[in-house]
Short mmCIF file of C-alpha atoms and ligand atoms in Angstrom, two decimals:
data_model
loop_
_atom_site.label_atom_id
_atom_site.label_comp_id
_atom_site.label_asym_id
_atom_site.label_seq_id
_atom_site.Cartn_x
_atom_site.Cartn_y
_atom_site.Cartn_z
CA UNK M 1 -24.54 -27.81 15.38
CA UNK M 2 -22.90 -29.75 18.17
CA UNK M 3 -19.49 -28.98 19.64
CA UNK M 4 -16.90 -31.53 20.73
CA UNK M 5 -13.94 -31.17 23.08
CA UNK M 6 -10.37 -31.25 21.72
CA UNK M 7 -9.53 -33.71 24.52
CA UNK M 8 -12.32 -36.11 23.66
CA UNK M 9 -13.56 -36.85 27.20
CA UNK M 10 -16.21 -34.16 27.84
CA UNK M 11 -19.74 -34.55 26.53
CA UNK M 12 -20.60 -32.79 23.26
CA UNK M 13 -22.61 -29.61 23.84
CA UNK M 14 -24.95 -27.32 21.92
CA UNK M 15 -23.94 -23.71 21.19
CA UNK M 16 -25.61 -22.06 24.17
CA UNK M 17 -23.89 -24.36 26.66
CA UNK M 18 -20.56 -23.83 24.92
CA UNK M 19 -21.12 -20.07 25.20
CA UNK M 20 -21.80 -20.23 28.93
CA UNK M 21 -19.26 -22.94 29.84
CA UNK M 22 -16.26 -21.59 27.91
CA UNK M 23 -13.75 -24.35 28.66
CA UNK M 24 -14.72 -28.05 28.37
CA UNK M 25 -14.83 -30.04 31.61
CA UNK M 26 -11.97 -32.29 30.43
CA UNK M 27 -9.72 -29.21 30.12
CA UNK M 28 -10.14 -29.15 26.32
CA UNK M 29 -11.59 -26.53 24.00
CA UNK M 30 -14.84 -26.88 22.10
CA UNK M 31 -14.77 -27.03 18.29
CA UNK M 32 -17.66 -27.51 15.84
CA UNK M 33 -18.30 -31.20 15.18
CA UNK M 34 -18.12 -30.42 11.44
CA UNK M 35 -17.54 -27.27 9.35
CA UNK M 36 -20.56 -25.72 7.65
CA UNK M 37 -19.69 -24.64 4.11
CA UNK M 38 -20.63 -21.58 2.09
CA UNK M 39 -20.92 -22.43 -1.61
CA UNK M 40 -19.01 -20.45 -4.27
CA UNK M 41 -22.33 -19.07 -5.60
CA UNK M 42 -23.23 -17.80 -2.15
CA UNK M 43 -19.80 -16.23 -1.66
CA UNK M 44 -20.15 -14.44 -5.00
CA UNK M 45 -23.61 -13.19 -4.02
CA UNK M 46 -22.22 -11.59 -0.84
CA UNK M 47 -20.07 -9.13 -2.82
CA UNK M 48 -22.43 -6.19 -2.31
CA UNK M 49 -23.80 -7.12 1.11
CA UNK M 50 -23.13 -4.87 4.13
CA UNK M 51 -20.92 -6.24 6.92
CA UNK M 52 -23.89 -7.05 9.15
CA UNK M 53 -25.61 -9.23 6.56
CA UNK M 54 -22.43 -11.20 5.81
CA UNK M 55 -21.92 -11.63 9.56
CA UNK M 56 -25.38 -13.05 9.96
CA UNK M 57 -24.91 -15.55 7.11
CA UNK M 58 -21.51 -16.75 8.39
CA UNK M 59 -22.60 -17.16 12.03
CA UNK M 60 -26.07 -18.56 11.54
CA UNK M 61 -25.08 -22.24 10.90
CA UNK M 62 -23.17 -22.26 14.20
CA UNK M 63 -26.17 -21.37 16.41
CA UNK M 64 -29.60 -22.93 17.02
CA UNK M 65 -32.60 -21.69 15.02
CA UNK M 66 -34.08 -19.60 17.84
CA UNK M 67 -30.80 -17.74 18.36
CA UNK M 68 -30.27 -17.36 14.60
CA UNK M 69 -33.48 -15.31 14.56
CA UNK M 70 -32.10 -12.96 17.22
CA UNK M 71 -28.73 -12.59 15.45
CA UNK M 72 -29.59 -9.62 13.19
CA UNK M 73 -30.56 -7.52 16.22
CA UNK M 74 -27.51 -8.60 18.22
CA UNK M 75 -25.19 -7.84 15.29
CA UNK M 76 -26.76 -4.43 14.54
CA UNK M 77 -26.36 -3.38 18.15
CA UNK M 78 -22.79 -4.69 18.38
CA UNK M 79 -21.51 -2.80 15.35
CA UNK M 80 -23.57 0.29 16.09
CA UNK M 81 -20.80 1.08 18.61
CA UNK M 82 -18.13 1.17 15.85
CA UNK M 83 -16.75 4.42 14.43
CA UNK M 84 -16.71 3.13 10.83
CA UNK M 85 -19.77 2.21 8.75
CA UNK M 86 -17.68 -0.45 7.03
CA UNK M 87 -16.99 -1.89 10.56
CA UNK M 88 -13.56 -3.13 9.37
CA UNK M 89 -12.36 -0.76 6.60
CA UNK M 90 -9.42 -1.68 4.40
CA UNK M 91 -6.61 0.50 3.07
CA UNK M 92 -3.78 -0.19 0.62
CA UNK M 93 -0.17 -0.49 1.79
CA UNK M 94 0.93 -0.70 -1.84
CA UNK M 95 3.59 1.93 -1.16
CA UNK M 96 5.43 -0.64 0.95
CA UNK M 97 4.85 -3.61 -1.34
CA UNK M 98 2.58 -4.31 -4.32
CA UNK M 99 -0.46 -6.30 -3.26
CA UNK M 100 -0.14 -5.47 0.45
CA UNK M 101 -3.30 -4.30 2.25
CA UNK M 102 -4.30 -3.44 5.80
CA UNK M 103 -7.67 -4.32 7.29
CA UNK M 104 -8.37 -2.03 10.25
CA UNK M 105 -10.10 -4.03 12.95
CA UNK M 106 -9.72 -1.35 15.63
CA UNK M 107 -12.68 0.98 15.21
CA UNK M 108 -14.62 -0.42 18.19
CA UNK M 109 -14.98 1.11 21.66
CA UNK M 110 -11.60 -0.08 23.06
CA UNK M 111 -9.46 0.41 19.94
CA UNK M 112 -8.44 -3.24 19.44
CA UNK M 113 -9.78 -6.00 17.20
CA UNK M 114 -11.20 -7.84 20.18
CA UNK M 115 -14.23 -5.53 20.15
CA UNK M 116 -15.36 -7.11 16.86
CA UNK M 117 -16.10 -10.38 18.64
CA UNK M 118 -16.68 -9.17 22.17
CA UNK M 119 -19.52 -6.78 21.31
CA UNK M 120 -21.36 -9.71 19.70
CA UNK M 121 -20.54 -11.95 22.66
CA UNK M 122 -22.09 -9.45 25.10
CA UNK M 123 -25.34 -9.55 23.12
CA UNK M 124 -25.31 -13.35 22.93
CA UNK M 125 -24.84 -13.61 26.71
CA UNK M 126 -27.67 -11.19 27.38
CA UNK M 127 -30.06 -13.04 25.08
CA UNK M 128 -29.29 -16.54 26.34
CA UNK M 129 -29.23 -15.58 30.05
CA UNK M 130 -32.57 -13.76 29.79
CA UNK M 131 -34.13 -16.72 28.03
CA UNK M 132 -32.87 -19.11 30.74
CA UNK M 133 -33.41 -16.66 33.59
CA UNK M 134 -29.81 -17.26 34.77
CA UNK M 135 -26.87 -15.16 35.96
CA UNK M 136 -23.15 -15.72 35.39
CA UNK M 137 -19.79 -14.68 36.78
CA UNK M 138 -17.43 -14.00 33.91
CA UNK M 139 -13.78 -14.39 34.82
CA UNK M 140 -11.13 -13.47 32.27
CA UNK M 141 -7.38 -13.11 31.94
CA UNK M 142 -5.89 -10.39 29.80
CA UNK M 143 -2.52 -9.36 28.46
CA UNK M 144 -4.13 -5.96 27.96
CA UNK M 145 -6.78 -5.80 25.25
CA UNK M 146 -9.19 -8.66 26.03
CA UNK M 147 -9.95 -7.20 29.43
CA UNK M 148 -11.12 -3.80 28.29
CA UNK M 149 -13.04 -5.25 25.35
CA UNK M 150 -14.81 -7.70 27.69
CA UNK M 151 -15.55 -5.05 30.28
CA UNK M 152 -17.00 -2.74 27.61
CA UNK M 153 -19.17 -5.60 26.33
CA UNK M 154 -20.49 -6.58 29.78
CA UNK M 155 -20.56 -3.32 31.80
CA UNK M 156 -24.00 -2.53 33.17
CA UNK M 157 -25.57 -5.80 31.94
CA UNK M 158 -27.83 -7.09 34.67
CA UNK M 159 -27.25 -10.81 34.46
CA UNK M 160 -23.44 -10.86 34.38
CA UNK M 161 -20.63 -9.69 36.64
CA UNK M 162 -17.09 -9.62 35.35
CA UNK M 163 -13.69 -10.14 37.01
CA UNK M 164 -10.61 -9.43 34.89
CA UNK M 165 -7.09 -10.50 35.87
CA UNK M 166 -4.28 -8.48 34.30
CA UNK M 167 -0.52 -8.81 34.94
CA UNK M 168 0.39 -5.99 37.35
CA UNK M 169 2.62 -3.42 35.65
CA UNK M 170 2.80 -5.29 32.35
CA UNK M 171 0.07 -3.62 30.33
CA UNK M 172 0.34 -0.21 28.71
CA UNK M 173 -1.11 2.73 30.66
CA UNK M 174 -3.87 3.18 28.09
CA UNK M 175 -4.76 -0.51 28.30
CA UNK M 176 -4.92 -0.46 32.11
CA UNK M 177 -6.91 2.75 32.30
CA UNK M 178 -9.42 1.48 29.75
CA UNK M 179 -10.21 -1.34 32.21
CA UNK M 180 -9.84 0.32 35.57
CA UNK M 181 -11.71 3.56 34.89
CA UNK M 182 -14.99 1.85 34.01
CA UNK M 183 -17.47 2.85 36.69
CA UNK M 184 -20.01 0.00 36.80
CA UNK M 185 -21.10 -2.07 39.82
CA UNK M 186 -20.65 -5.40 37.96
CA UNK M 187 -16.98 -4.77 36.98
CA UNK M 188 -13.96 -5.90 39.09
CA UNK M 189 -10.30 -5.50 38.10
CA UNK M 190 -7.55 -7.67 39.62
CA UNK M 191 -3.90 -6.71 39.07
CA UNK M 192 -2.06 -10.01 39.56
CA UNK M 193 1.55 -10.08 40.74
CA UNK M 194 2.75 -12.20 37.78
CA UNK M 195 2.79 -12.53 33.98
CA UNK M 196 -0.10 -13.00 31.57
CA UNK M 197 0.63 -16.75 31.54
CA UNK M 198 0.21 -16.73 35.35
CA UNK M 199 -3.17 -15.01 34.90
CA UNK M 200 -4.17 -17.57 32.29
CA UNK M 201 -3.00 -20.49 34.44
CA UNK M 202 -5.06 -19.23 37.41
CA UNK M 203 -8.06 -18.84 35.12
CA UNK M 204 -7.68 -22.42 33.90
CA UNK M 205 -7.26 -23.65 37.48
CA UNK M 206 -10.52 -21.90 38.45
CA UNK M 207 -12.28 -23.55 35.51
CA UNK M 208 -10.89 -26.93 36.54
CA UNK M 209 -12.12 -26.50 40.13
CA UNK M 210 -15.66 -27.75 39.56
CA UNK M 211 -16.90 -26.87 43.03
CA UNK M 212 -15.81 -23.26 42.65
CA UNK M 213 -16.93 -23.12 39.03
CA UNK M 214 -20.47 -24.25 39.89
CA UNK M 215 -20.68 -22.20 43.07
CA UNK M 216 -20.10 -18.87 41.31
CA UNK M 217 -21.69 -19.90 37.93
CA UNK M 218 -18.40 -19.22 36.26
CA UNK M 219 -18.13 -18.41 32.60
CA UNK M 220 -15.31 -17.27 30.34
CA UNK M 221 -14.82 -14.76 27.56
CA UNK M 222 -11.23 -15.52 26.63
CA UNK M 223 -10.67 -16.75 23.10
CA UNK M 224 -10.82 -20.29 24.49
CA UNK M 225 -14.58 -19.62 24.25
CA UNK M 226 -15.75 -20.73 20.79
CA UNK M 227 -18.30 -17.89 20.70
CA UNK M 228 -15.36 -15.44 20.71
CA UNK M 229 -13.86 -16.96 17.59
CA UNK M 230 -17.08 -17.23 15.58
CA UNK M 231 -17.57 -13.49 14.86
CA UNK M 232 -13.91 -13.24 13.80
CA UNK M 233 -14.46 -15.59 10.83
CA UNK M 234 -16.58 -12.87 9.23
CA UNK M 235 -13.86 -10.33 8.44
CA UNK M 236 -11.79 -12.85 6.52
CA UNK M 237 -14.73 -13.14 4.11
CA UNK M 238 -15.22 -9.36 4.11
CA UNK M 239 -11.56 -8.77 3.18
CA UNK M 240 -11.69 -11.21 0.26
CA UNK M 241 -15.01 -9.75 -0.96
CA UNK M 242 -13.61 -6.24 -0.82
CA UNK M 243 -10.54 -7.23 -2.86
CA UNK M 244 -12.13 -9.56 -5.41
CA UNK M 245 -15.86 -8.77 -5.48
CA UNK M 246 -17.85 -11.79 -6.74
CA UNK M 247 -14.55 -13.44 -7.76
CA UNK M 248 -13.80 -13.98 -4.06
CA UNK M 249 -15.38 -17.39 -4.58
CA UNK M 250 -12.45 -18.45 -6.76
CA UNK M 251 -9.57 -15.99 -6.35
CA UNK M 252 -7.40 -16.60 -3.29
CA UNK M 253 -6.39 -14.14 -0.57
CA UNK M 254 -3.54 -14.37 1.94
CA UNK M 255 -3.56 -13.03 5.48
CA UNK M 256 -0.86 -12.06 7.96
CA UNK M 257 -2.12 -12.14 11.53
CA UNK M 258 -0.36 -10.73 14.62
CA UNK M 259 -0.74 -13.74 16.89
CA UNK M 260 -0.70 -14.40 20.61
CA UNK M 261 -3.29 -16.90 21.76
CA UNK M 262 -3.89 -18.19 18.18
CA UNK M 263 -7.55 -17.13 18.31
CA UNK M 264 -7.70 -14.59 15.50
CA UNK M 265 -5.70 -16.72 13.08
CA UNK M 266 -7.70 -19.83 13.94
CA UNK M 267 -10.77 -17.91 12.73
CA UNK M 268 -8.95 -17.56 9.39
CA UNK M 269 -8.44 -21.32 9.36
CA UNK M 270 -12.18 -21.71 10.02
CA UNK M 271 -12.96 -19.37 7.08
CA UNK M 272 -10.81 -21.57 4.83
CA UNK M 273 -12.58 -24.71 6.12
CA UNK M 274 -15.92 -23.05 5.30
CA UNK M 275 -14.94 -22.59 1.67
CA UNK M 276 -13.15 -19.23 1.43
CA UNK M 277 -10.15 -19.55 -0.91
CA UNK M 278 -7.24 -18.73 1.43
CA UNK M 279 -3.71 -19.07 0.04
CA UNK M 280 -1.51 -18.30 3.06
CA UNK M 281 -2.20 -17.73 6.74
CA UNK M 282 0.89 -16.16 8.21
CA UNK M 283 1.48 -16.39 11.94
CA UNK M 284 3.21 -13.17 12.97
CA UNK M 285 5.05 -13.47 16.32
CA UNK M 286 7.15 -11.12 18.40
CA UNK M 287 10.16 -12.39 20.41
CA UNK M 288 7.73 -14.72 22.20
CA UNK M 289 7.92 -16.97 19.18
CA UNK M 290 6.75 -20.38 20.38
CA UNK M 291 4.32 -20.65 17.45
CA UNK M 292 7.01 -19.80 14.91
CA UNK M 293 9.28 -22.40 16.50
CA UNK M 294 6.66 -25.15 16.58
CA UNK M 295 5.67 -24.53 12.96
CA UNK M 296 9.26 -24.51 11.76
CA UNK M 297 10.71 -27.29 13.95
CA UNK M 298 7.77 -29.31 15.32
CA UNK M 299 9.01 -28.74 18.86
CA UNK M 300 6.61 -27.03 21.22
CA UNK M 301 8.85 -25.98 24.10
CA UNK M 302 7.92 -23.35 26.65
CA UNK M 303 10.39 -20.53 27.25
CA UNK M 304 10.26 -17.54 29.58
CA UNK M 305 7.90 -14.73 28.59
CA UNK M 306 9.76 -11.67 27.32
CA UNK M 307 8.22 -8.24 27.81
CA UNK M 308 7.99 -6.49 24.43
CA UNK M 309 6.54 -3.37 22.80
CA UNK M 310 3.67 -5.58 21.58
CA UNK M 311 2.41 -6.77 24.99
CA UNK M 312 -0.82 -8.36 23.70
CA UNK M 313 1.37 -11.01 22.10
CA UNK M 314 3.63 -11.62 25.12
CA UNK M 315 2.48 -15.20 25.50
CA UNK M 316 4.14 -18.60 25.59
CA UNK M 317 1.10 -20.81 26.16
CA UNK M 318 -0.96 -20.19 23.06
CA UNK M 319 -4.25 -21.79 24.09
CA UNK M 320 -6.09 -21.97 20.78
CA UNK M 321 -3.22 -23.80 19.09
CA UNK M 322 -4.80 -26.86 20.71
CA UNK M 323 -7.72 -26.46 18.28
CA UNK M 324 -5.41 -26.73 15.27
CA UNK M 325 -3.50 -29.60 16.92
CA UNK M 326 -6.77 -31.48 17.25
CA UNK M 327 -7.07 -31.49 13.44
CA UNK M 328 -3.33 -32.15 13.00
CA UNK M 329 -3.64 -35.25 15.16
CA UNK M 330 -6.61 -36.61 13.19
CA UNK M 331 -9.24 -35.24 15.64
CA UNK M 332 -8.03 -37.78 18.20
CA UNK M 333 -8.89 -36.20 21.58
CA UNK M 334 -6.85 -38.79 23.48
CA UNK M 335 -3.74 -37.89 21.49
CA UNK M 336 -4.27 -34.17 22.22
CA UNK M 337 -4.79 -34.87 25.94
CA UNK M 338 -1.52 -36.82 25.98
CA UNK M 339 0.44 -33.96 24.35
CA UNK M 340 -1.05 -31.45 26.77
CA UNK M 341 -0.19 -33.54 29.81
CA UNK M 342 3.36 -33.92 28.48
CA UNK M 343 3.50 -30.14 28.19
CA UNK M 344 2.36 -29.77 31.78
CA UNK M 345 4.88 -32.33 33.08
CA UNK M 346 7.94 -31.63 30.92
CA UNK M 347 7.27 -28.18 29.40
CA UNK M 348 7.55 -29.64 25.89
CA UNK M 349 6.06 -31.91 23.22
CA UNK M 350 6.81 -32.72 19.59
CA UNK M 351 4.38 -32.86 16.68
CA UNK M 352 4.62 -35.55 13.98
CA UNK M 353 6.38 -34.41 10.79
CA UNK M 354 3.56 -35.62 8.50
CA UNK M 355 0.94 -33.47 10.20
CA UNK M 356 3.28 -30.47 10.19
CA UNK M 357 3.75 -30.83 6.44
CA UNK M 358 -0.02 -30.70 5.92
CA UNK M 359 -0.51 -27.45 7.85
CA UNK M 360 2.63 -25.87 6.39
CA UNK M 361 0.83 -25.87 3.04
CA UNK M 362 -1.44 -23.19 4.48
CA UNK M 363 0.36 -21.66 7.46
CA UNK M 364 3.58 -19.67 7.40
CA UNK M 365 5.25 -18.36 10.55
CA UNK M 366 7.66 -15.49 11.06
CA UNK M 367 8.91 -13.54 14.05
CA UNK M 368 9.87 -9.90 14.29
CA UNK M 369 12.24 -8.57 16.91
CA UNK M 370 11.97 -5.12 18.46
CA UNK M 371 14.16 -3.35 15.89
CA UNK M 372 12.37 -4.92 12.90
CA UNK M 373 9.06 -3.86 14.42
CA UNK M 374 10.17 -0.27 14.95
CA UNK M 375 11.68 -0.18 11.43
CA UNK M 376 8.40 -1.38 9.91
CA UNK M 377 6.50 1.33 11.80
CA UNK M 378 8.90 3.99 10.56
CA UNK M 379 8.84 2.71 6.98
CA UNK M 380 5.03 2.58 6.90
CA UNK M 381 4.87 6.14 8.17
CA UNK M 382 7.54 7.43 5.77
CA UNK M 383 6.06 5.73 2.70
CA UNK M 384 2.31 5.81 3.29
CA UNK M 385 1.80 8.35 6.09
CA UNK M 386 0.05 5.70 8.20
CA UNK M 387 0.86 5.22 11.88
CA UNK M 388 0.85 1.50 12.73
CA UNK M 389 0.65 0.09 16.24
CA UNK M 390 3.49 -2.34 17.07
CA UNK M 391 1.30 -5.49 16.79
CA UNK M 392 0.11 -4.52 13.32
CA UNK M 393 3.71 -3.68 12.33
CA UNK M 394 4.75 -7.23 13.27
CA UNK M 395 2.03 -8.39 10.88
CA UNK M 396 3.64 -6.29 8.14
CA UNK M 397 7.12 -7.74 8.81
CA UNK M 398 5.77 -11.31 8.68
CA UNK M 399 3.71 -10.59 5.55
CA UNK M 400 6.76 -9.29 3.69
CA UNK M 401 8.88 -12.25 4.82
CA UNK M 402 6.25 -14.72 3.69
CA UNK M 403 5.74 -13.00 0.32
CA UNK M 404 9.49 -13.17 -0.22
CA UNK M 405 9.70 -16.87 0.61
CA UNK M 406 6.69 -17.73 -1.61
CA UNK M 407 7.36 -15.74 -4.82
CA UNK M 408 5.12 -18.05 -6.87
CA UNK M 409 2.13 -16.78 -4.91
CA UNK M 410 3.12 -13.14 -5.26
CA UNK M 411 0.07 -12.25 -7.38
CA UNK M 412 -2.20 -13.15 -4.44
CA UNK M 413 -3.10 -10.09 -2.36
CA UNK M 414 -1.83 -10.16 1.23
CA UNK M 415 -4.02 -8.63 3.93
CA UNK M 416 -2.38 -7.66 7.21
CA UNK M 417 -4.89 -7.64 10.05
CA UNK M 418 -4.55 -4.31 11.89
CA UNK M 419 -5.23 -5.44 15.45
CA UNK M 420 -4.89 -2.20 17.41
CA UNK M 421 -5.23 1.55 16.95
CA UNK M 422 -1.82 3.29 17.17
CA UNK M 423 -3.08 5.48 20.04
CA UNK M 424 -3.29 2.38 22.22
CA UNK M 425 0.52 2.08 22.17
CA UNK M 426 1.68 5.70 21.93
CA UNK M 427 5.16 5.18 23.43
CA UNK M 428 6.24 2.68 20.77
CA UNK M 429 4.70 4.73 17.96
CA UNK M 430 6.52 7.82 19.13
CA UNK M 431 9.81 5.95 19.45
CA UNK M 432 9.52 4.65 15.88
CA UNK M 433 8.14 7.70 14.08
CA UNK M 434 8.51 10.74 16.33
CA UNK M 435 4.73 11.22 16.09
CA UNK M 436 2.26 10.99 18.98
CA UNK M 437 -0.97 9.38 17.80
CA UNK M 438 -3.90 11.24 19.40
CA UNK M 439 -6.60 9.27 21.23
CA UNK M 440 -9.97 9.41 19.47
CA UNK M 441 -12.13 12.15 20.91
CA UNK M 442 -14.40 9.90 22.98
CA UNK M 443 -11.36 8.76 25.00
CA UNK M 444 -9.78 12.20 25.25
CA UNK M 445 -10.14 12.46 29.05
CA UNK M 446 -9.01 8.86 29.78
CA UNK M 447 -5.94 10.03 31.72
CA UNK M 448 -8.07 12.12 34.08
CA UNK M 449 -10.55 9.38 34.95
CA UNK M 450 -10.33 7.68 38.36
CA UNK M 451 -8.94 4.10 38.46
CA UNK M 452 -10.23 1.17 40.52
CA UNK M 453 -8.35 -2.12 40.90
CA UNK M 454 -6.99 -4.48 43.56
CA UNK M 455 -3.49 -6.00 43.55
CA UNK M 456 -3.51 -9.73 44.44
CA UNK M 457 -0.69 -12.29 44.81
CA UNK M 458 -0.25 -15.03 42.18
CA UNK M 459 -2.22 -17.47 44.34
CA UNK M 460 -5.30 -19.45 43.40
CA UNK M 461 -6.92 -19.42 46.85
CA UNK M 462 -6.51 -15.65 47.21
CA UNK M 463 -8.13 -14.96 43.84
CA UNK M 464 -10.97 -17.43 44.45
CA UNK M 465 -11.69 -15.86 47.84
CA UNK M 466 -11.75 -12.38 46.26
CA UNK M 467 -14.28 -13.52 43.65
CA UNK M 468 -16.45 -15.51 46.07
CA UNK M 469 -16.72 -12.55 48.48
CA UNK M 470 -18.07 -10.35 45.71
CA UNK M 471 -20.54 -12.78 44.10
C1 PLP E 1 -5.14 -10.03 21.43
C2 PLP E 1 -4.28 -9.32 20.47
C3 PLP E 1 -3.48 -10.00 19.55
C4 PLP E 1 -3.39 -11.50 19.53
O1 PLP E 1 -4.61 -12.11 19.14
P1 PLP E 1 -4.83 -13.66 19.43
O2 PLP E 1 -6.23 -13.93 18.99
O3 PLP E 1 -4.61 -13.85 20.90
O4 PLP E 1 -3.82 -14.40 18.62
C5 PLP E 1 -2.76 -9.25 18.64
N1 PLP E 1 -2.78 -7.90 18.65
C6 PLP E 1 -3.53 -7.21 19.52
C7 PLP E 1 -3.49 -5.73 19.50
C8 PLP E 1 -4.30 -7.89 20.46
O5 PLP E 1 -5.05 -7.20 21.33
#
């Protein structure tokens, strides 16, 4: 499998180079040159397979043969760290609405769905770097959850050091402590005086500085890295198999996905491209609703970032949307590059109506404000006894809105992706329900652990100097 850049100017690469490079050298994102498909017979056969075996089958066409052989071991090790044998168990939310389900993606070491991909990514890095006898400097930006998941996946690994930029004072206490209390010599935390978008912009600027990038052997683990998205395709298949058994090959499933950087939901799009019958993919946004606006109006206009109770979705520049745009614009890299440069110059671009109509057949988009989010958390608790984190609750609000606006598809089950454990956002959960969700036992002493991080100004040179000094 070869990978091509969404901006059309960088050379196509093989999987291992995509893994290590992260962002394409023309500023674009790598996507598979074509989608491998899983036949209906094969989907039906997966009905009684364990998670790990399905994962291996879904990921194997994306990697070279030598790596495909190492996949079972990498996958076993990755999900050995999870607190559920099912890896991503599913529960019914039928008390709220018939046909509504919740897939819990938060049973990994940092309590957010990002562990599902990041634990695999850590193993892939280790394997490929050992084979090549190379070392890398991983630099990442986080709105809260990516950072801890990446640090957990990389801590103590010999061939990688990791620098994580988080927006100073804009993550939850649990999120920050999960990053800054990790005591490993290859882990560095930077609290940037700015927003998540500032962190992401600095990260992109570092990637675009080829001298710096080569000098420190820079690599990325944000969801702009294709290898982050690949393991996320798996649980879309798992959800459908759990609901329909062998009929998952023919019976459709809908998904509502709390969305920030458009990574998780793009994996759902990939599952559909690979042959999984997907009816609706619902983009669930908080007040930072650029994706809802672009889907509904075609106008992609940047606004200020609002701070919400769902901070992992406090994003205006939704990087992976470029991957969908690439398909919307007929896989014309030049056309994508032009839109992205317009965005940089004017803060806005418009998508053609015809291409919007095509994706609207699959994608819905809804936003939830703070009150709707809190109400959904309270209702879920009252009716089902479940405590939902605010991101997941936004997924519930969007799911219900989409089911209401598409009554003809109401017999299709709707799966909300549960992206974080409620204990990761205790203040919001308590505000909505009056209950304090306890941290799982293994994190019980998190508040007593010592923190380590450095505060840096929102300045490229300062951050580059900090990294270079420590490499
Ligand atoms: C990262 C994150 C999201 C958004 O996922 P994207 O792949 O960036 O769209 C949603 N919820 C939680 C809890 C997250 O950590």
